[in-house]
């Protein structure tokens, strides 16, 4: 968790009305359960589960809303949020261990444009593909091309946008932060050891365009929704004209706890590339209440405390919330934390787990360098000239908030105006220059 005194910048880009950051400091379970993909059965990999205590292997929206508690800090939100767990395999011992999850998770509700409709009763969706093992949009080690070029490059299919809807953010609070959704693959361990002393933040954006009507689900749990043509915002397809709240998950994993040990990190599905990262969501909001919140909670701070409709729960209340229903018999004694020789579900680990309909060999791409703090230009020597420093251009205003970058709160909750980092300007129109991020603590709010 991060101190409640930390807030996102109130300086939003054009077209973004407001957002709130749903803090879920605790998880209600860690188990091979997925009521969307495997209803009434066990999943083939472990998920970290947050939200309503009414979650179980076949839970519905009404089950969630009837839950006794939630691990998220708004009483009216009984939604379920879940995502793969992360593991480390020690190649010296062959043993696998769960990586520590720092501060639970955050679910961002980003409100883009007008006429946003609440998630309808019974609504559920997925983002990402657990079987994807290949990036098909060029060189994954290079930043994304400017968003204005995606259309001309033919990179606006739903498959393309889904690949850019995941991010792996290297955290080092001594450096300027990386932009959200900047790197689309899981960096290798040597890179993490050298650069990411505060862990790795996993990010996933959900589709926010909806078919409408009674389309609360679809056979593959994805076709009833679609990404806008810029992933976070942009135009919705004509087939999906209705705008939903734009949902994004952030989860920090303490990869640095394994610094100096030989091995590699992987998702609970055995994926070492990161391309198979995914997230699941079932709404547990009362539809009318959420619609009112969309219209009312328009403070640009992102703080749930600034919405007059929300009943805020303490961290101690939500941290004690757990699943009410017992685990299926097959999972009663399953070791999901380790040490163990195989992933739960007897899944293949490491590169052997990198299989799927998207191909790929599970090889690590070369890491995108971490943006370093700006340095003073080196003066040109008289006898041995060096290259002239390249003058940075004044950034244009980005068309979306850099939601993952946190700001240190001042007495007036003000934050400095955003400015770009070196590599961010190549991938985005601009990135936010922020006050240094604070190290996560165990105080009252998550980040």
Coordinates of C-alpha atoms in Angstrom, one line a residue:
X1 CA 0.0 0.0 0.0
X2 CA 1.0 3.6 -0.5
X3 CA 0.3 6.5 1.9
X4 CA -3.1 8.1 1.5
X5 CA -1.2 11.4 1.1
X6 CA -0.1 10.4 -2.4
X7 CA -2.5 11.3 -5.2
X8 CA -2.4 11.5 -9.0
X9 CA -2.1 14.8 -10.7
X10 CA -5.3 16.8 -11.1
X11 CA -3.9 18.1 -14.4
X12 CA -5.8 16.0 -17.0
X13 CA -5.4 16.1 -20.7
X14 CA -8.2 17.2 -23.0
X15 CA -11.2 14.9 -23.3
X16 CA -10.7 13.2 -19.9
X17 CA -13.3 14.3 -17.4
X18 CA -12.4 12.4 -14.3
X19 CA -11.3 9.1 -12.8
X20 CA -11.2 7.2 -9.6
X21 CA -8.7 4.7 -8.3
X22 CA -10.4 1.8 -6.6
X23 CA -8.0 0.6 -3.9
X24 CA -8.1 -3.1 -3.1
X25 CA -5.3 -3.5 -0.4
X26 CA -6.1 -7.2 0.3
X27 CA -6.9 -10.2 -1.8
X28 CA -9.8 -12.6 -0.9
X29 CA -8.1 -15.6 -2.3
X30 CA -5.2 -17.2 -4.2
X31 CA -6.5 -20.2 -6.1
X32 CA -7.1 -22.0 -9.4
X33 CA -10.5 -20.5 -9.8
X34 CA -12.1 -18.6 -12.7
X35 CA -15.9 -18.4 -12.8
X36 CA -15.8 -16.8 -16.3
X37 CA -13.6 -19.3 -18.1
X38 CA -14.0 -22.4 -16.0
X39 CA -17.5 -22.0 -14.3
X40 CA -18.1 -24.7 -11.7
X41 CA -14.6 -26.2 -12.3
X42 CA -11.0 -25.4 -11.4
X43 CA -8.8 -23.3 -13.6
X44 CA -5.5 -24.6 -15.0
X45 CA -3.5 -21.8 -13.3
X46 CA -3.6 -19.7 -10.1
X47 CA -5.3 -16.3 -9.9
X48 CA -4.9 -13.5 -7.3
X49 CA -8.5 -12.6 -6.5
X50 CA -9.8 -9.3 -5.2
X51 CA -13.2 -7.8 -4.3
X52 CA -16.4 -9.5 -3.1
X53 CA -16.3 -12.3 -0.6
X54 CA -19.1 -13.8 -2.7
X55 CA -16.6 -15.0 -5.3
X56 CA -16.5 -18.8 -5.9
X57 CA -16.0 -21.2 -8.8
X58 CA -19.4 -20.3 -10.4
X59 CA -20.2 -16.9 -8.9
X60 CA -22.7 -14.6 -10.6
X61 CA -23.2 -10.9 -10.3
X62 CA -26.0 -11.5 -7.7
X63 CA -23.7 -13.8 -5.7
X64 CA -21.0 -11.1 -5.6
X65 CA -23.5 -8.4 -4.5
X66 CA -24.7 -10.7 -1.7
X67 CA -21.1 -11.1 -0.4
X68 CA -20.6 -10.2 3.3
X69 CA -17.5 -8.0 2.5
X70 CA -15.1 -6.8 -0.1
X71 CA -11.3 -6.4 -0.2
X72 CA -11.8 -3.0 -2.0
X73 CA -12.3 0.2 -0.1
X74 CA -15.7 1.3 -1.4
X75 CA -18.5 -0.4 0.3
X76 CA -20.9 -0.2 -2.7
X77 CA -18.4 -2.0 -5.0
X78 CA -18.9 -5.8 -4.7
X79 CA -17.2 -6.5 -8.0
X80 CA -14.6 -9.3 -8.6
X81 CA -11.2 -8.5 -10.0
X82 CA -8.7 -11.2 -10.7
X83 CA -5.4 -11.8 -12.6
X84 CA -2.6 -14.4 -12.8
X85 CA -0.2 -14.7 -9.9
X86 CA 3.6 -14.4 -10.5
X87 CA 6.2 -17.0 -9.6
X88 CA 10.0 -17.3 -9.5
X89 CA 11.8 -20.5 -10.6
X90 CA 15.2 -21.0 -9.0
X91 CA 17.3 -22.8 -11.7
X92 CA 19.9 -23.9 -9.1
X93 CA 17.3 -25.8 -7.0
X94 CA 14.5 -26.3 -9.6
X95 CA 12.0 -24.9 -7.0
X96 CA 9.2 -22.5 -7.7
X97 CA 8.0 -19.8 -5.2
X98 CA 5.2 -17.2 -5.3
X99 CA 6.4 -13.6 -5.7
X100 CA 5.2 -11.2 -3.0
X101 CA 2.3 -9.0 -4.1
X102 CA 2.8 -5.5 -2.8
X103 CA -0.2 -3.5 -1.7
X104 CA -3.0 -5.6 -3.3
X105 CA -4.1 -4.0 -6.5
X106 CA -5.6 -0.9 -8.0
X107 CA -8.6 -0.8 -10.4
X108 CA -8.7 2.5 -12.3
X109 CA -12.1 3.7 -13.5
X110 CA -11.3 6.3 -16.2
X111 CA -14.1 8.4 -17.5
X112 CA -13.5 9.4 -21.2
X113 CA -15.9 11.6 -23.0
X114 CA -19.7 12.0 -22.6
X115 CA -22.5 9.5 -22.4
X116 CA -20.6 6.9 -20.4
X117 CA -23.0 4.0 -19.4
X118 CA -22.6 1.9 -16.3
X119 CA -21.7 -1.8 -16.4
X120 CA -25.1 -3.5 -16.8
X121 CA -26.3 -6.0 -14.2
X122 CA -24.6 -9.4 -14.9
X123 CA -21.8 -7.9 -17.0
X124 CA -18.5 -9.7 -17.2
X125 CA -15.4 -9.5 -19.5
X126 CA -11.8 -10.6 -20.1
X127 CA -8.8 -8.7 -21.3
X128 CA -5.8 -10.4 -22.7
X129 CA -5.1 -14.0 -24.0
X130 CA -3.6 -16.5 -21.7
X131 CA -2.2 -18.4 -24.7
X132 CA -0.5 -15.5 -26.4
X133 CA 3.3 -16.0 -26.6
X134 CA 4.2 -13.7 -29.5
X135 CA 4.1 -10.0 -30.2
X136 CA 3.0 -9.3 -33.8
X137 CA 3.4 -5.5 -34.0
X138 CA 7.1 -5.3 -34.9
X139 CA 10.0 -5.1 -32.5
X140 CA 8.8 -5.5 -29.0
X141 CA 12.0 -3.9 -27.6
X142 CA 11.2 -0.6 -29.2
X143 CA 8.6 1.9 -28.0
X144 CA 5.2 2.0 -29.7
X145 CA 4.9 4.3 -32.7
X146 CA 3.0 7.5 -32.2
X147 CA -0.6 6.8 -31.7
X148 CA -1.6 9.1 -34.6
X149 CA 0.1 6.6 -37.0
X150 CA -1.6 3.4 -35.8
X151 CA -4.4 3.7 -38.4
X152 CA -2.0 4.3 -41.3
X153 CA 0.1 1.4 -40.1
X154 CA -2.9 -0.9 -40.1
X155 CA -2.4 -1.5 -36.3
X156 CA -6.0 -0.9 -35.0
X157 CA -7.4 -4.4 -35.2
X158 CA -8.7 -5.7 -31.8
X159 CA -5.9 -8.3 -31.8
X160 CA -3.4 -5.4 -32.2
X161 CA -4.9 -3.2 -29.6
X162 CA -5.1 -6.1 -27.1
X163 CA -1.3 -6.6 -27.4
X164 CA -0.8 -2.9 -26.5
X165 CA -3.2 -3.1 -23.6
X166 CA -0.7 -4.8 -21.3
X167 CA 2.3 -3.2 -19.6
X168 CA 5.2 -4.1 -17.4
X169 CA 6.5 -1.1 -15.6
X170 CA 10.0 -1.1 -14.0
X171 CA 9.8 0.6 -10.6
X172 CA 12.7 2.5 -9.2
X173 CA 11.7 5.3 -7.0
X174 CA 15.1 7.0 -7.5
X175 CA 14.4 7.5 -11.2
X176 CA 11.7 9.2 -13.2
X177 CA 8.8 6.8 -13.7
X178 CA 8.1 5.0 -16.9
X179 CA 4.9 5.7 -18.7
X180 CA 1.9 3.4 -18.4
X181 CA 1.6 0.6 -20.9
X182 CA 5.2 1.4 -22.1
X183 CA 6.7 -2.0 -22.2
X184 CA 4.5 -4.9 -23.5
X185 CA 6.7 -7.9 -22.3
X186 CA 8.1 -9.3 -19.1
X187 CA 11.7 -8.2 -18.8
X188 CA 14.3 -10.8 -18.0
X189 CA 15.7 -11.2 -14.5
X190 CA 19.1 -9.6 -15.1
X191 CA 17.3 -6.4 -16.3
X192 CA 15.0 -6.5 -13.3
X193 CA 17.9 -7.0 -10.8
X194 CA 19.9 -4.1 -12.3
X195 CA 17.1 -1.6 -12.8
X196 CA 13.9 -2.3 -10.9
X197 CA 14.7 -2.3 -7.2
X198 CA 11.1 -1.4 -6.2
X199 CA 9.6 -4.2 -8.2
X200 CA 7.6 -4.6 -11.4
X201 CA 4.1 -3.2 -11.9
X202 CA 1.8 -5.3 -14.2
X203 CA -0.8 -3.2 -16.0
X204 CA -3.7 -4.3 -18.1
X205 CA -6.4 -2.1 -19.8
X206 CA -9.8 -3.5 -20.5
X207 CA -12.0 -2.8 -23.6
X208 CA -14.4 0.1 -23.0
X209 CA -16.7 0.0 -26.0
X210 CA -19.8 -2.1 -25.6
X211 CA -22.4 -3.6 -28.1
X212 CA -25.3 -2.5 -25.8
X213 CA -28.6 -4.2 -25.3
X214 CA -28.5 -7.5 -23.5
X215 CA -24.9 -8.2 -24.3
X216 CA -23.6 -8.8 -20.8
X217 CA -21.3 -11.6 -22.0
X218 CA -20.3 -13.5 -25.2
X219 CA -19.1 -17.0 -25.9
X220 CA -15.4 -16.0 -25.7
X221 CA -16.2 -13.4 -23.0
X222 CA -14.6 -10.7 -25.2
X223 CA -16.7 -10.1 -28.4
X224 CA -19.4 -8.1 -26.6
X225 CA -16.8 -5.4 -25.9
X226 CA -14.0 -3.8 -27.9
X227 CA -11.1 -1.5 -27.5
X228 CA -11.3 2.1 -28.8
X229 CA -8.8 2.7 -31.5
X230 CA -6.1 4.1 -29.2
X231 CA -6.6 1.4 -26.5
X232 CA -7.2 3.8 -23.6
X233 CA -9.4 6.2 -25.5
X234 CA -10.2 7.1 -29.1
X235 CA -13.1 6.1 -31.3
X236 CA -15.3 3.1 -30.6
X237 CA -16.1 0.7 -33.5
X238 CA -19.5 1.2 -35.0
X239 CA -20.4 -2.3 -33.9
X240 CA -19.7 -1.3 -30.2
X241 CA -21.0 2.3 -30.0
X242 CA -21.6 2.5 -26.2
X243 CA -18.8 3.8 -23.9
X244 CA -18.2 2.1 -20.6
X245 CA -16.0 3.2 -17.8
X246 CA -12.4 2.5 -18.9
X247 CA -11.1 -0.1 -16.5
X248 CA -7.4 -0.7 -15.9
X249 CA -5.6 -2.9 -13.3
X250 CA -2.3 -2.2 -11.7
X251 CA -0.5 -4.8 -9.5
X252 CA 3.0 -4.6 -8.1
X253 CA 5.1 -7.7 -7.6
X254 CA 8.3 -7.6 -5.5
X255 CA 10.7 -9.1 -8.0
X256 CA 13.6 -7.6 -6.1
X257 CA 13.2 -10.2 -3.3
X258 CA 14.9 -12.7 -5.6
X259 CA 17.8 -10.4 -6.6
X260 CA 21.1 -12.3 -6.9
X261 CA 19.4 -15.7 -7.3
X262 CA 19.6 -17.6 -10.6
X263 CA 16.3 -18.2 -12.3
X264 CA 13.4 -16.5 -14.0
X265 CA 10.0 -15.1 -13.4
X266 CA 6.8 -16.4 -14.9
X267 CA 3.1 -16.0 -14.8
X268 CA 1.1 -18.7 -13.1
X269 CA 0.2 -20.1 -16.6
X270 CA 3.9 -20.8 -17.2
X271 CA 4.4 -17.8 -19.5
X272 CA 7.8 -16.2 -19.2
X273 CA 7.2 -13.7 -22.1
X274 CA 4.4 -11.7 -20.4
X275 CA 2.4 -11.7 -23.7
X276 CA -0.1 -14.1 -22.0
X277 CA -1.0 -11.7 -19.2
X278 CA -4.7 -11.2 -18.8
X279 CA -7.4 -10.0 -16.4
X280 CA -11.0 -10.9 -15.5
X281 CA -13.9 -8.7 -14.2
X282 CA -17.4 -9.3 -13.1
X283 CA -19.4 -6.3 -12.0
X284 CA -20.8 -6.2 -8.5
X285 CA -22.0 -2.6 -8.6
X286 CA -25.7 -1.7 -8.5
X287 CA -26.2 -0.4 -12.0
X288 CA -28.1 2.7 -11.0
X289 CA -25.6 3.5 -8.3
X290 CA -22.7 3.2 -10.7
X291 CA -24.4 5.3 -13.3
X292 CA -24.9 8.0 -10.6
X293 CA -21.2 7.7 -9.6
X294 CA -20.1 8.2 -13.2
X295 CA -22.1 11.4 -13.3
X296 CA -21.2 12.6 -9.8
X297 CA -17.7 11.5 -9.0
X298 CA -16.0 13.9 -11.4
X299 CA -13.2 15.1 -9.1
X300 CA -9.9 14.9 -11.0
X301 CA -7.8 13.8 -8.0
X302 CA -8.6 10.1 -8.5
X303 CA -9.2 9.8 -4.8
X304 CA -12.2 7.7 -3.8
X305 CA -12.5 9.9 -0.7
X306 CA -13.4 12.8 -3.0
X307 CA -16.6 11.1 -4.2
X308 CA -19.5 12.1 -1.9
X309 CA -21.4 8.9 -2.9
X310 CA -18.8 6.4 -1.8
X311 CA -18.8 4.8 1.7
X312 CA -15.1 4.3 2.4
X313 CA -13.9 1.3 4.3
X314 CA -10.7 1.2 6.3
X315 CA -7.7 -0.9 5.3
X316 CA -8.1 -3.2 8.3
X317 CA -11.8 -3.9 7.3
X318 CA -11.0 -4.9 3.7
X319 CA -7.7 -6.7 4.5
X320 CA -9.7 -9.2 6.7
X321 CA -12.2 -10.0 3.9
X322 CA -11.9 -13.6 2.5
X323 CA -14.0 -15.9 0.3
X324 CA -17.1 -17.2 2.1
X325 CA -17.5 -20.4 0.0
X326 CA -15.1 -23.3 0.6
X327 CA -12.6 -24.2 -2.1
X328 CA -13.5 -27.1 -4.4
X329 CA -12.3 -30.4 -3.0
X330 CA -9.6 -30.7 -5.6
X331 CA -8.0 -27.4 -4.2
X332 CA -8.3 -28.0 -0.5
X333 CA -4.7 -29.0 0.1
X334 CA -3.1 -27.5 -3.0
X335 CA 0.2 -25.6 -2.4
X336 CA 0.0 -22.4 -4.3
X337 CA 2.8 -20.5 -2.6
X338 CA 5.7 -22.9 -2.8
X339 CA 8.4 -24.0 -2.7
X340 CA 7.4 -26.6 -5.3
X341 CA 8.8 -28.3 -8.3
X342 CA 5.8 -27.6 -10.6
X343 CA 3.3 -24.8 -10.9
X344 CA -0.1 -25.5 -9.4
X345 CA -2.2 -27.5 -11.8
X346 CA 0.9 -29.4 -12.9
X347 CA 1.5 -26.7 -15.5
X348 CA 4.8 -26.5 -17.3
X349 CA 7.1 -23.8 -16.0
X350 CA 9.6 -21.5 -17.5
X351 CA 10.1 -21.7 -21.3
X352 CA 8.4 -25.1 -21.4
X353 CA 5.2 -23.3 -20.5
X354 CA 5.5 -21.0 -23.4
X355 CA 3.1 -22.7 -25.7
X356 CA -0.2 -21.6 -27.3
X357 CA -2.0 -20.7 -30.4
X358 CA 0.0 -17.6 -30.9
X359 CA 3.3 -19.5 -31.3
X360 CA 6.6 -18.2 -30.0
X361 CA 9.5 -19.9 -28.3
X362 CA 9.3 -18.1 -25.0
X363 CA 12.7 -16.4 -25.6
X364 CA 13.3 -13.1 -23.7
X365 CA 13.3 -10.0 -25.9
X366 CA 16.1 -7.5 -25.2
X367 CA 14.9 -5.0 -22.6
X368 CA 13.9 -1.5 -23.4
X369 CA 16.3 0.7 -21.4
X370 CA 14.9 2.4 -18.3
X371 CA 14.5 6.1 -18.7
X372 CA 17.3 7.7 -16.7
X373 CA 17.1 11.1 -15.0
X374 CA 18.0 14.0 -17.3
X375 CA 21.7 15.0 -17.2
X376 CA 23.4 18.3 -18.0
X377 CA 24.7 18.4 -21.6
X378 CA 28.4 17.6 -21.9
X379 CA 30.4 20.6 -23.1
X380 CA 32.1 20.0 -26.4
X381 CA 35.9 19.5 -26.0
X382 CA 38.2 21.8 -28.0
X383 CA 40.6 19.2 -29.4
X384 CA 38.3 16.1 -29.4
X385 CA 34.8 17.1 -30.2
X386 CA 31.8 15.0 -29.3
X387 CA 28.3 15.0 -30.7
X388 CA 26.2 18.0 -30.0
X389 CA 23.4 17.2 -27.5
X390 CA 20.0 16.9 -29.2
X391 CA 17.7 19.6 -28.1
X392 CA 14.4 18.2 -26.7
X393 CA 11.2 19.5 -28.3
X394 CA 8.4 21.1 -26.2
X395 CA 6.0 18.2 -25.6
X396 CA 2.5 18.3 -27.0
X397 CA -0.4 17.7 -24.6
X398 CA -1.0 13.9 -24.4
X399 CA -4.6 12.7 -25.2
X400 CA -4.8 10.5 -22.1
X401 CA -3.7 10.6 -18.5
X402 CA -0.4 8.8 -17.5
X403 CA -2.4 7.0 -14.9
X404 CA 0.4 5.0 -13.4
X405 CA 2.5 7.9 -12.4
X406 CA 1.9 9.0 -8.8
X407 CA 2.4 12.4 -7.4
X408 CA 3.5 13.5 -3.9
X409 CA 0.7 15.4 -2.3
X410 CA 1.4 19.0 -1.2
X411 CA -0.8 20.9 1.2
X412 CA -3.1 21.9 -1.7
X413 CA -2.9 18.5 -3.5
X414 CA -1.2 20.3 -6.4
X415 CA 1.3 18.6 -8.7
X416 CA 3.8 19.9 -11.3
X417 CA 2.8 20.1 -14.9
X418 CA 3.8 16.9 -16.9
X419 CA 6.9 16.9 -19.0
X420 CA 8.5 14.0 -21.0
X421 CA 11.2 11.5 -20.2
X422 CA 13.8 10.7 -22.9
X423 CA 12.3 7.5 -24.3
X424 CA 8.7 8.3 -23.4
X425 CA 8.7 11.1 -26.0
X426 CA 9.4 8.5 -28.7
X427 CA 6.5 6.3 -27.7
X428 CA 4.0 8.9 -26.5
X429 CA 3.1 12.4 -27.3
X430 CA 4.2 13.4 -23.7
X431 CA 4.8 11.8 -20.4
X432 CA 4.3 13.3 -17.0
X433 CA 7.3 14.5 -15.0
X434 CA 6.4 13.9 -11.4
X435 CA 7.7 14.4 -8.0
X436 CA 9.6 11.2 -6.8
X437 CA 7.4 8.3 -6.1
X438 CA 7.3 7.1 -2.5
X439 CA 8.2 3.6 -1.5
X440 CA 5.1 1.5 -0.8
X441 CA 4.3 1.3 2.9
X442 CA 1.6 -0.5 4.9
X443 CA -0.4 2.6 5.6
X444 CA -4.0 3.3 4.9
X445 CA -4.3 3.3 1.2
X446 CA -3.0 1.5 -1.8
X447 CA -1.4 3.1 -4.8

